Short mmCIF file of C-alpha atoms in Angstrom, two decimals:
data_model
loop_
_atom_site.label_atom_id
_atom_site.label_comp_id
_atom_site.label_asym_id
_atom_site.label_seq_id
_atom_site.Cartn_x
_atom_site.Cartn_y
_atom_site.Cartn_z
CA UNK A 246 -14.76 2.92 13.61
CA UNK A 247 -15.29 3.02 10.27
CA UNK A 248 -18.27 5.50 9.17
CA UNK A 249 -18.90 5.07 5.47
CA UNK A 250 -17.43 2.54 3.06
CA UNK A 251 -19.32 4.02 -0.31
CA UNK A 252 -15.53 4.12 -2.38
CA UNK A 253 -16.76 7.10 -4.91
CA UNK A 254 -18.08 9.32 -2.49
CA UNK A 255 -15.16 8.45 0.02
CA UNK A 256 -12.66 9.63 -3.03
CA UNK A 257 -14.86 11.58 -5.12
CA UNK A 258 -16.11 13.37 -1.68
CA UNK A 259 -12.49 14.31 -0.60
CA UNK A 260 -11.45 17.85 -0.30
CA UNK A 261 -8.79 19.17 1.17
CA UNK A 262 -9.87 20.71 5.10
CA UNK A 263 -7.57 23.04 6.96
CA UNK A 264 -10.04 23.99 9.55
CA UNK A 265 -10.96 21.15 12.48
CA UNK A 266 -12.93 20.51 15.26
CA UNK A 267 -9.92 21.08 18.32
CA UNK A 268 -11.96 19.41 20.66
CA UNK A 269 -12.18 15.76 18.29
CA UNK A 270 -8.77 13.57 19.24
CA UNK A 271 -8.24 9.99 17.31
CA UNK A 272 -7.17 7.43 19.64
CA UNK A 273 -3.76 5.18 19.67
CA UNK A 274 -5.81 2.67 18.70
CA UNK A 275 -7.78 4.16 15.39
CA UNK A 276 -4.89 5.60 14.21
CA UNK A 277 -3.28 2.54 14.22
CA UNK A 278 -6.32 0.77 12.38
CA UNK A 279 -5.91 3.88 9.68
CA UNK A 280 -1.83 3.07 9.30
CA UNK A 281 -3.03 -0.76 9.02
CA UNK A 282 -5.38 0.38 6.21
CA UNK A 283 -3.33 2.59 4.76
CA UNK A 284 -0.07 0.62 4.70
CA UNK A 285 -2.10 -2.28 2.57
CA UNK A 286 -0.39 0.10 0.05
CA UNK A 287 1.82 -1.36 -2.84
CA UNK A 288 5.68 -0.37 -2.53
CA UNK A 289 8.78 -1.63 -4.64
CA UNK A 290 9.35 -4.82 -4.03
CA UNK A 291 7.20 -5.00 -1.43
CA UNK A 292 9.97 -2.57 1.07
CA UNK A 293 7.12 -0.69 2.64
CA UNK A 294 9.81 2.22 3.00
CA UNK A 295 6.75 4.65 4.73
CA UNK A 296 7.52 5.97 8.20
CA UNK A 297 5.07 7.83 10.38
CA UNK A 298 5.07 10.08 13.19
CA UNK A 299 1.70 10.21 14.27
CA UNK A 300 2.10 14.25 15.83
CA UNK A 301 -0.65 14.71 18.15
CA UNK A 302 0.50 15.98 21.33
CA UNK A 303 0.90 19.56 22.75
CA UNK A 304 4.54 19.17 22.57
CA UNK A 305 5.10 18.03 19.03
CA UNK A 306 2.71 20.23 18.17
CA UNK A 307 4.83 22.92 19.29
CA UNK A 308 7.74 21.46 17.77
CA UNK A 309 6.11 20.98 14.26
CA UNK A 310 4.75 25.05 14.36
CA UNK A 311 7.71 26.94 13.48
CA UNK A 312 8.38 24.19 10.67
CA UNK A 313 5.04 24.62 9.15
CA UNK A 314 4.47 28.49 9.14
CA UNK A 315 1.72 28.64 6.53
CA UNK A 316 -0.45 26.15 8.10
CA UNK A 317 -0.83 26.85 11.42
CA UNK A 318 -4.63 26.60 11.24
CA UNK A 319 -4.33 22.77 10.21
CA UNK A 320 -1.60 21.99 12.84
CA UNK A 321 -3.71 23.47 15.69
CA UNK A 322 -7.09 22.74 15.33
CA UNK A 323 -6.17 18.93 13.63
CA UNK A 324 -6.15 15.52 15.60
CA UNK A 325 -2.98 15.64 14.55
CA UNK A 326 -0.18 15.97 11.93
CA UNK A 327 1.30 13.04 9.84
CA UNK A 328 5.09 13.13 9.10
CA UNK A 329 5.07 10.87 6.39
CA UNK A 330 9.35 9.78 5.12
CA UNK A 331 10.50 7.57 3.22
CA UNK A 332 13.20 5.43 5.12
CA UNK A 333 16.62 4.92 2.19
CA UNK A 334 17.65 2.33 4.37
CA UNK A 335 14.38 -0.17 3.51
CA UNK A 336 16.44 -2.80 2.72
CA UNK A 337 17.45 -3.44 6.30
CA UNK A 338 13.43 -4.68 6.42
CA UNK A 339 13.79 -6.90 3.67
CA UNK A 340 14.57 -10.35 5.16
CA UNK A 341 11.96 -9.36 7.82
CA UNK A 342 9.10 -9.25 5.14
CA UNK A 343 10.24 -12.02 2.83
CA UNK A 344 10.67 -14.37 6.08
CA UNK A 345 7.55 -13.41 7.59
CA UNK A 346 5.56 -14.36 4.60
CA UNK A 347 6.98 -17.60 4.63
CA UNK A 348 6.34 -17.73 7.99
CA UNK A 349 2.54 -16.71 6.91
CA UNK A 350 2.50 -19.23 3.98
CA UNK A 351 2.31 -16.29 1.40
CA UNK A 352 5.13 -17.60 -0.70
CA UNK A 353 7.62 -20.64 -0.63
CA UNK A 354 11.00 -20.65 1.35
CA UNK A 355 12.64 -21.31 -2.46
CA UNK A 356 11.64 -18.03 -3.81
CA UNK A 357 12.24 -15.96 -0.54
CA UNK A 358 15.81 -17.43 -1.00
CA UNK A 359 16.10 -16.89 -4.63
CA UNK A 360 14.30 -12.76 -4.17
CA UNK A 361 16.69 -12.06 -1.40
CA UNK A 362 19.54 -13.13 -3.51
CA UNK A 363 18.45 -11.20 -6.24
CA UNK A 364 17.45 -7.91 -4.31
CA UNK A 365 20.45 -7.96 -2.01
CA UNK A 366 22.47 -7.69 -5.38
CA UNK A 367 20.30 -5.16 -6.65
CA UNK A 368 20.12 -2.56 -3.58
CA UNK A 369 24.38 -3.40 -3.49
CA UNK A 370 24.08 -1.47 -7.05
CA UNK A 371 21.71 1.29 -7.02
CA UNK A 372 22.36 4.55 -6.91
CA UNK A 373 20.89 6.62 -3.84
CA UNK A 374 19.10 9.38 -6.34
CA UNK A 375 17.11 6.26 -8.04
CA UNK A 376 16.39 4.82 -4.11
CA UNK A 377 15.69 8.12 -3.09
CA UNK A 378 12.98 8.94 -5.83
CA UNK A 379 11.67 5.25 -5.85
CA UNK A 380 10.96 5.16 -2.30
CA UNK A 381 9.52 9.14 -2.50
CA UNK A 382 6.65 7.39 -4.91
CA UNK A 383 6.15 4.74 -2.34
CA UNK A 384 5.58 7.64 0.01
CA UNK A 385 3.06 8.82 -2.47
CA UNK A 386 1.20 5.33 -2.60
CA UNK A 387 0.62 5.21 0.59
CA UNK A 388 -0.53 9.19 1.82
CA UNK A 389 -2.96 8.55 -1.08
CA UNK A 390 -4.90 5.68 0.73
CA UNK A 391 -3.82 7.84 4.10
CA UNK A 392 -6.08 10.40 2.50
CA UNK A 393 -8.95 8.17 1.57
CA UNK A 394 -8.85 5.71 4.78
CA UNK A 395 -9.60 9.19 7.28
CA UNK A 396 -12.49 9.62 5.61
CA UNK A 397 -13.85 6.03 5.58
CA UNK A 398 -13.11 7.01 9.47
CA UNK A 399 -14.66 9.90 9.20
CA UNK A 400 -12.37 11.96 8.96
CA UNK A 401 -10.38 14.79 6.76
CA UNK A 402 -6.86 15.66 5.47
CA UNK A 403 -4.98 17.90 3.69
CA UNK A 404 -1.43 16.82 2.39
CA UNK A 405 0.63 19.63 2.91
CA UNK A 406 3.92 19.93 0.80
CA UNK A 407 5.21 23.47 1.88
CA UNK A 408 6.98 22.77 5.09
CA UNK A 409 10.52 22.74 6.15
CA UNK A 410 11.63 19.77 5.16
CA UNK A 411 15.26 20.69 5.21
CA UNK A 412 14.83 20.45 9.24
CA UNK A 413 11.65 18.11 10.12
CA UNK A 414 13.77 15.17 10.75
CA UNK A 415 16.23 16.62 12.99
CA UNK A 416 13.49 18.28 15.12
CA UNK A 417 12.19 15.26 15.75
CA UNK A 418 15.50 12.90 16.54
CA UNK A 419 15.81 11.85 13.04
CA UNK A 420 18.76 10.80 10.87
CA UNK A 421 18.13 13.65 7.85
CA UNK A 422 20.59 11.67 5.53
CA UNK A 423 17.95 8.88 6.26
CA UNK A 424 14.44 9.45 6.37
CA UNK A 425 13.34 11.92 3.11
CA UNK A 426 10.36 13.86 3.94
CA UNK A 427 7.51 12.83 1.86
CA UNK A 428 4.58 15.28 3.14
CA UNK A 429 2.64 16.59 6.46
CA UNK A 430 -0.79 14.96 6.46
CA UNK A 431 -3.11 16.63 9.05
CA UNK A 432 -5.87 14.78 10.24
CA UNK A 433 -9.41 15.64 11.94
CA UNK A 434 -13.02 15.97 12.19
CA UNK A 435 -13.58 18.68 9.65
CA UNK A 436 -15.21 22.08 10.71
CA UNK A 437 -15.51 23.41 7.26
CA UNK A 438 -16.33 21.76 3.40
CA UNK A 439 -13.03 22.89 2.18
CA UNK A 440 -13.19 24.39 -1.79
CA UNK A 441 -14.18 22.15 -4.80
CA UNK A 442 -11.00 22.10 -7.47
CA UNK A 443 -11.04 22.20 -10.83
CA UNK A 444 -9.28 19.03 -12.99
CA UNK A 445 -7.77 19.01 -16.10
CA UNK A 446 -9.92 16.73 -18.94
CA UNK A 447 -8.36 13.65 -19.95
CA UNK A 448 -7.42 15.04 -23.50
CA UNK A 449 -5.10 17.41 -21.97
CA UNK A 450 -3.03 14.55 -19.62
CA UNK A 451 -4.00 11.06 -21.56
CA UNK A 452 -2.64 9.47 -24.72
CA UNK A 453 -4.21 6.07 -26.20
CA UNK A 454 -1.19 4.57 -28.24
CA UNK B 17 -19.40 0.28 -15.15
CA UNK B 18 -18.97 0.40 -11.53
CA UNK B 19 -18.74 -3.19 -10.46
CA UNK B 20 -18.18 -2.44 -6.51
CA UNK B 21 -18.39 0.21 -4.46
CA UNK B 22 -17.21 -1.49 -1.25
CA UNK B 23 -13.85 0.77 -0.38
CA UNK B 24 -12.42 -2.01 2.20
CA UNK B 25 -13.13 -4.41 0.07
CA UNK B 26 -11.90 -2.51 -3.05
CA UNK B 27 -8.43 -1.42 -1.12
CA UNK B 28 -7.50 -4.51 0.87
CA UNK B 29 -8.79 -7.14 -1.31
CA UNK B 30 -6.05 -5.11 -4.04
CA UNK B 31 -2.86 -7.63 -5.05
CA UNK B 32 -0.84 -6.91 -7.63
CA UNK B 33 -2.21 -8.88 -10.77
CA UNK B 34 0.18 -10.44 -13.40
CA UNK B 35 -1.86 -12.62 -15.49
CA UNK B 36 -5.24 -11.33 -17.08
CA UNK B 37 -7.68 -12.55 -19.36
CA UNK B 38 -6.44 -12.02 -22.84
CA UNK B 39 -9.88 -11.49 -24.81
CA UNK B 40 -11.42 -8.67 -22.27
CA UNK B 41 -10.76 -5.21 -23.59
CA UNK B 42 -11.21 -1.89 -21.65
CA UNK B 43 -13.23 0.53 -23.91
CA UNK B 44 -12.03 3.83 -24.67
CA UNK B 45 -14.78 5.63 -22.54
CA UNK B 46 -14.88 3.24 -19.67
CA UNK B 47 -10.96 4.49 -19.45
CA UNK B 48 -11.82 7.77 -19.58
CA UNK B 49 -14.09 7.02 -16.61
CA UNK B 50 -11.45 5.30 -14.93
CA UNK B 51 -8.98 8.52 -15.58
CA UNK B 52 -11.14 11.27 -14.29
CA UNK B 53 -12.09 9.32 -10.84
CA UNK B 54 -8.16 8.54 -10.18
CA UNK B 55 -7.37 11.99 -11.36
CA UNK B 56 -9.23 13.51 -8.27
CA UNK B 57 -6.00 13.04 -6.29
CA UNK B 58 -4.91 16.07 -4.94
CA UNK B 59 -1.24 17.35 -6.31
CA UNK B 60 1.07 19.91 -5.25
CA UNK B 61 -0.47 23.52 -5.95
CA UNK B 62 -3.19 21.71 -8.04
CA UNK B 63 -0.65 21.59 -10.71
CA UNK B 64 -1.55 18.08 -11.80
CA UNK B 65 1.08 16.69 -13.11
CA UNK B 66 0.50 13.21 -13.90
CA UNK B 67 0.58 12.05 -17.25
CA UNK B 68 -0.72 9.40 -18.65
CA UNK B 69 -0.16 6.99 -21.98
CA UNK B 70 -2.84 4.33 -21.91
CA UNK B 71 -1.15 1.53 -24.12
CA UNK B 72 -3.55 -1.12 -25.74
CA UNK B 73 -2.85 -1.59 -29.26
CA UNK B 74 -0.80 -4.14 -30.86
CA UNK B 75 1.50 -1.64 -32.08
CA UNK B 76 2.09 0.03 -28.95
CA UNK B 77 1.97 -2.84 -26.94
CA UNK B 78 5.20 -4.11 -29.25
CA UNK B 79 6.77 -0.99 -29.16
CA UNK B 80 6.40 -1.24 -24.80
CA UNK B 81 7.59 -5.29 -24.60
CA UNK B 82 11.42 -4.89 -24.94
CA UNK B 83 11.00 -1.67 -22.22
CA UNK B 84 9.36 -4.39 -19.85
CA UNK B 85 11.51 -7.39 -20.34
CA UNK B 86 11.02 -8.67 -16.70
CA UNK B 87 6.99 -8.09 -17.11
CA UNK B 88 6.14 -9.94 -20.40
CA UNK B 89 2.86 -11.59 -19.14
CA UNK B 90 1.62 -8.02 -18.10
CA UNK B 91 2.26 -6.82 -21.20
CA UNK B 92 0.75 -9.29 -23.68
CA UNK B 93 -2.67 -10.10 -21.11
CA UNK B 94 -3.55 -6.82 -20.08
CA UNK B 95 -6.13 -4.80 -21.52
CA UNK B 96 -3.75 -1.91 -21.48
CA UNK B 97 -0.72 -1.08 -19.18
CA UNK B 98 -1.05 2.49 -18.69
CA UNK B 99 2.67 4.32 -19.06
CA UNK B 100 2.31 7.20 -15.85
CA UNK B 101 4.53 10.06 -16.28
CA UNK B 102 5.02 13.27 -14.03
CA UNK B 103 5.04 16.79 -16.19
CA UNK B 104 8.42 19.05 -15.35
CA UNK B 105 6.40 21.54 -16.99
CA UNK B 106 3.15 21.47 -14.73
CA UNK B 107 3.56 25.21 -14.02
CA UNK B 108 2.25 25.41 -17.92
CA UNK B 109 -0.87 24.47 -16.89
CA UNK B 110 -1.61 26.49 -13.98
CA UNK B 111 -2.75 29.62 -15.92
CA UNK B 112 -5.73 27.26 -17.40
CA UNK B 113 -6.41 25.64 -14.03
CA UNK B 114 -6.65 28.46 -11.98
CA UNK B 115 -8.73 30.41 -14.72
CA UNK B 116 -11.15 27.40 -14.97
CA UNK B 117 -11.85 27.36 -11.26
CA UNK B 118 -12.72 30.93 -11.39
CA UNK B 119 -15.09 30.03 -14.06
CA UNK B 120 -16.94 27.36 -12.16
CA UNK B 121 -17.29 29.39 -9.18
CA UNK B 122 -14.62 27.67 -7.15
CA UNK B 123 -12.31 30.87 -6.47
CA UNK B 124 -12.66 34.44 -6.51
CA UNK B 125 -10.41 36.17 -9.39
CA UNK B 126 -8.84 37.83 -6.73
CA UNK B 127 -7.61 34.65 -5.06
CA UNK B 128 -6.77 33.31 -8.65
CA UNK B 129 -4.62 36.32 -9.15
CA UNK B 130 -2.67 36.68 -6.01
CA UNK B 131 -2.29 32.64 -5.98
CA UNK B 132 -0.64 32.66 -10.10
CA UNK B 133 1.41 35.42 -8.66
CA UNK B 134 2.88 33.87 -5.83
CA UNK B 135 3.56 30.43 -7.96
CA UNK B 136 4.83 32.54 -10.51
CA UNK B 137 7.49 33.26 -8.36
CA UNK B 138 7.75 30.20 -6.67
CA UNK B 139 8.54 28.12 -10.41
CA UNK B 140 10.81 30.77 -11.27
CA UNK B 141 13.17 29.96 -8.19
CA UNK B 142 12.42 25.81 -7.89
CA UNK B 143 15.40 23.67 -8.06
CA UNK B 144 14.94 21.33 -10.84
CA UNK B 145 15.30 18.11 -8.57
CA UNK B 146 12.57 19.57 -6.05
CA UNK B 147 10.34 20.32 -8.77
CA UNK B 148 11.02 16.99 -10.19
CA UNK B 149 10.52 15.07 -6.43
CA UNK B 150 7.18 16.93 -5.80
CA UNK B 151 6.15 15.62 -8.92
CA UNK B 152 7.38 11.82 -8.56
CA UNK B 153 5.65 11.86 -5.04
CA UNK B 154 2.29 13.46 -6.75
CA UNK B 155 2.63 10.46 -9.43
CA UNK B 156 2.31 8.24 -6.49
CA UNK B 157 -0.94 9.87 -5.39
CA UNK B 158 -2.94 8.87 -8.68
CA UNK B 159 -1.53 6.21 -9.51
CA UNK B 160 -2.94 4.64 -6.09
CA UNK B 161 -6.11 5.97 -6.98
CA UNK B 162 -5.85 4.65 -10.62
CA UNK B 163 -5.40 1.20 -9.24
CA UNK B 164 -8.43 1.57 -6.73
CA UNK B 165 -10.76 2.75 -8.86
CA UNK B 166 -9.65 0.25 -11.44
CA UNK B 167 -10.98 -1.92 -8.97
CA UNK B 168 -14.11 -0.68 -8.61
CA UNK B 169 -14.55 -1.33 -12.51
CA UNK B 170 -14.24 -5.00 -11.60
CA UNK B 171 -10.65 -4.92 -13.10
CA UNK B 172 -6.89 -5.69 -11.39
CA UNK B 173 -3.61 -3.82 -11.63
CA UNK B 174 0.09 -4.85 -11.41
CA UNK B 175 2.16 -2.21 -10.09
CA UNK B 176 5.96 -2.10 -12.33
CA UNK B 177 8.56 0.30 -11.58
CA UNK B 178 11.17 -2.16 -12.88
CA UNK B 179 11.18 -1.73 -16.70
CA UNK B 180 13.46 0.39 -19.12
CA UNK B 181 12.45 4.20 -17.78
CA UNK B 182 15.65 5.58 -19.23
CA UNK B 183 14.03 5.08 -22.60
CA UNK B 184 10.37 4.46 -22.17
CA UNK B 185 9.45 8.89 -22.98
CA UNK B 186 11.21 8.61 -26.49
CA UNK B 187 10.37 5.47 -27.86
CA UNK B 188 6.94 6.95 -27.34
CA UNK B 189 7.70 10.43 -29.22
CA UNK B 190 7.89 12.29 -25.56
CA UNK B 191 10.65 14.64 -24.74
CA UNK B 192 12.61 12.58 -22.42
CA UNK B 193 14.13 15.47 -19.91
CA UNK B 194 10.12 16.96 -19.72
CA UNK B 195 8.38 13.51 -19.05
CA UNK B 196 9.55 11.52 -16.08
CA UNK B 197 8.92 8.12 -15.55
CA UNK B 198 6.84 7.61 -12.62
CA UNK B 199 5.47 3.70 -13.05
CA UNK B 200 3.95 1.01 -15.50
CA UNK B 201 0.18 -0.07 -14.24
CA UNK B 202 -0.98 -2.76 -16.11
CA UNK B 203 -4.86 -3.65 -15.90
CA UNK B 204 -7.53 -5.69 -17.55
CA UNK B 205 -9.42 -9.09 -15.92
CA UNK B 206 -7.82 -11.00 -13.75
CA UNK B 207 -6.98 -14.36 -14.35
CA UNK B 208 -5.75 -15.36 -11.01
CA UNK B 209 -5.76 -14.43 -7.61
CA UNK B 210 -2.48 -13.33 -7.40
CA UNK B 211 -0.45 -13.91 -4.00
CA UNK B 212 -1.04 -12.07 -0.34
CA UNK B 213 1.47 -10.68 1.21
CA UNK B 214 2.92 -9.47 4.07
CA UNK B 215 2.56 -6.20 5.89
CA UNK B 216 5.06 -4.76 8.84
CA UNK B 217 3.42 -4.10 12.00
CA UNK B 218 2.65 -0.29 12.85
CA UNK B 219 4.80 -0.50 15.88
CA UNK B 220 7.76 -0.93 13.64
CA UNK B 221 7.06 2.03 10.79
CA UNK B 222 4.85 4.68 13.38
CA UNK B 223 6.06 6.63 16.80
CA UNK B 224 3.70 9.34 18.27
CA UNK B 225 5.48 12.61 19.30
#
């Protein structure tokens, strides 16, 4: 359900919350609204190269605890944690998309021909560090509107970077060579306003040329 | 100006935007704007990497066109494509980030001190390529922001991660091994409506453990 749609406050408004209500869960069916949401996202050519496990049960919980020492508070008292990875095999979804929107009416069977052709050639030739950090950006897109979705559902988040991501996708039955971790998002009903931040002016980080 | 505030409307109604109208500028100030709302993304440590090269002369506009061969129309119709790099020397900035937040009441100088301590240390032992992933994936994180809020200015965005990024830093006078290329975003006025397109079901992309 969604419980504000006011865009500033939604990302102005957004801090990051370790501490959650225990007792709030999100349903199967809301999270799957917030993925919808969130996966509107823009990725290279359109590969959507995101994965999700949605970690909200006692067990994976359990799982995930040892991997994410210095945020245990987030990982127990969330809804649950996000494993957000970035699939280097998103080319196997390729003719699934581009057929799909043909099937849809988005674009003409011509080009789908003509941007398969052209994509299968380019995947055949690029290198798996440029993949790797292309689809890791991708990843980025996406926990961004992750982030900002929760909150139009009324909920919080806090990306969390410092995890073990040497052995996430293992623990879970994951190819490691495969999916690249990206970041653990937890999600709940906060319990606390989290800390404001400090940002850096735009004469430090912006150049007009 | 904020044009509209509606954050469904203002995330799904986004498609990536190729043609623009030619005569609508984006002043200086209205950028800034733009800037500081997308730069409340959160980053790794706070570190804020993201940098940003807001291209809308002439001049620099010629200087960008042989970088973007594929992504001519972008280039000449936009009010600007903005050039977003990530910073291999965030941890530069930390000392004035931290010290500002103390400042405004955010964090207690104790916190401030034990935190610059502990990413002291942390910098001094990062791998390179981690430091240089964290940052690619933190690039990701504004620049989705940068294109929603662009949004909310009544303006579009184009996505382009396929352009020249081996030389993009230098011909801009930017040390090439500090500045990584993250993407092109070019914005101004639409001109069209640009194309849907289509999204893989959550089924595929999400499992709950």
């Amino acid at each position: 359900m969604i419980k504000t749609n006011d865009f500033m406050e939604i990302m102005k408004g957004r801090r990051s919350i370790r501490n959650y209500d225990p007792t709030v869960k999100i349903s199967k069916e809301e999270m799957t609204e917030i993925l919808e949401e969130a996966t509107t996202a823009p990725s290279s050519v359109n590969a959507q190269p995101w994965r999700f496990l949605v970690i909200d049960s006692p067990e994976g919980k359990e799982k995930l605890a040892p991997l994410a020492s210095f945020n245990q508070t987030q990982v127990t008292s969330s809804s649950a944690v996000i494993a957000v990875f970035a699939d280097m095999n998103n080319d196997d979804y390729l003719e699934e998309i581009y057929s799909k929107a043909v099937e849809l009416g988005y674009m003409p069977q011509e080009v789908k021909d003509r941007q398969i052709a052209a994509l299968t050639a380019h995947f055949e030739k690029l290198p798996a560090q440029v993949n790797r950090e292309t689809i890791l950006i991708d990843g980025g897109l996406v926990s961004m509107q992750l982030m900002l979705t929760a909150r139009a559902h009324g909920y919080d988040t806090n990306p969390i970077g410092g995890y073990d991501k040497e052995n996430i996708a293992e623990t879970f039955g994951l190819d490691k060579e495969r999916y690249v971790p990206v970041m653990l998002l937890s999600i709940g009903k906060a319990a606390d306003e989290g800390y404001a931040s400090y940002r850096l002016p735009i004469d430090t980080i912006a150049e007009w040329k």
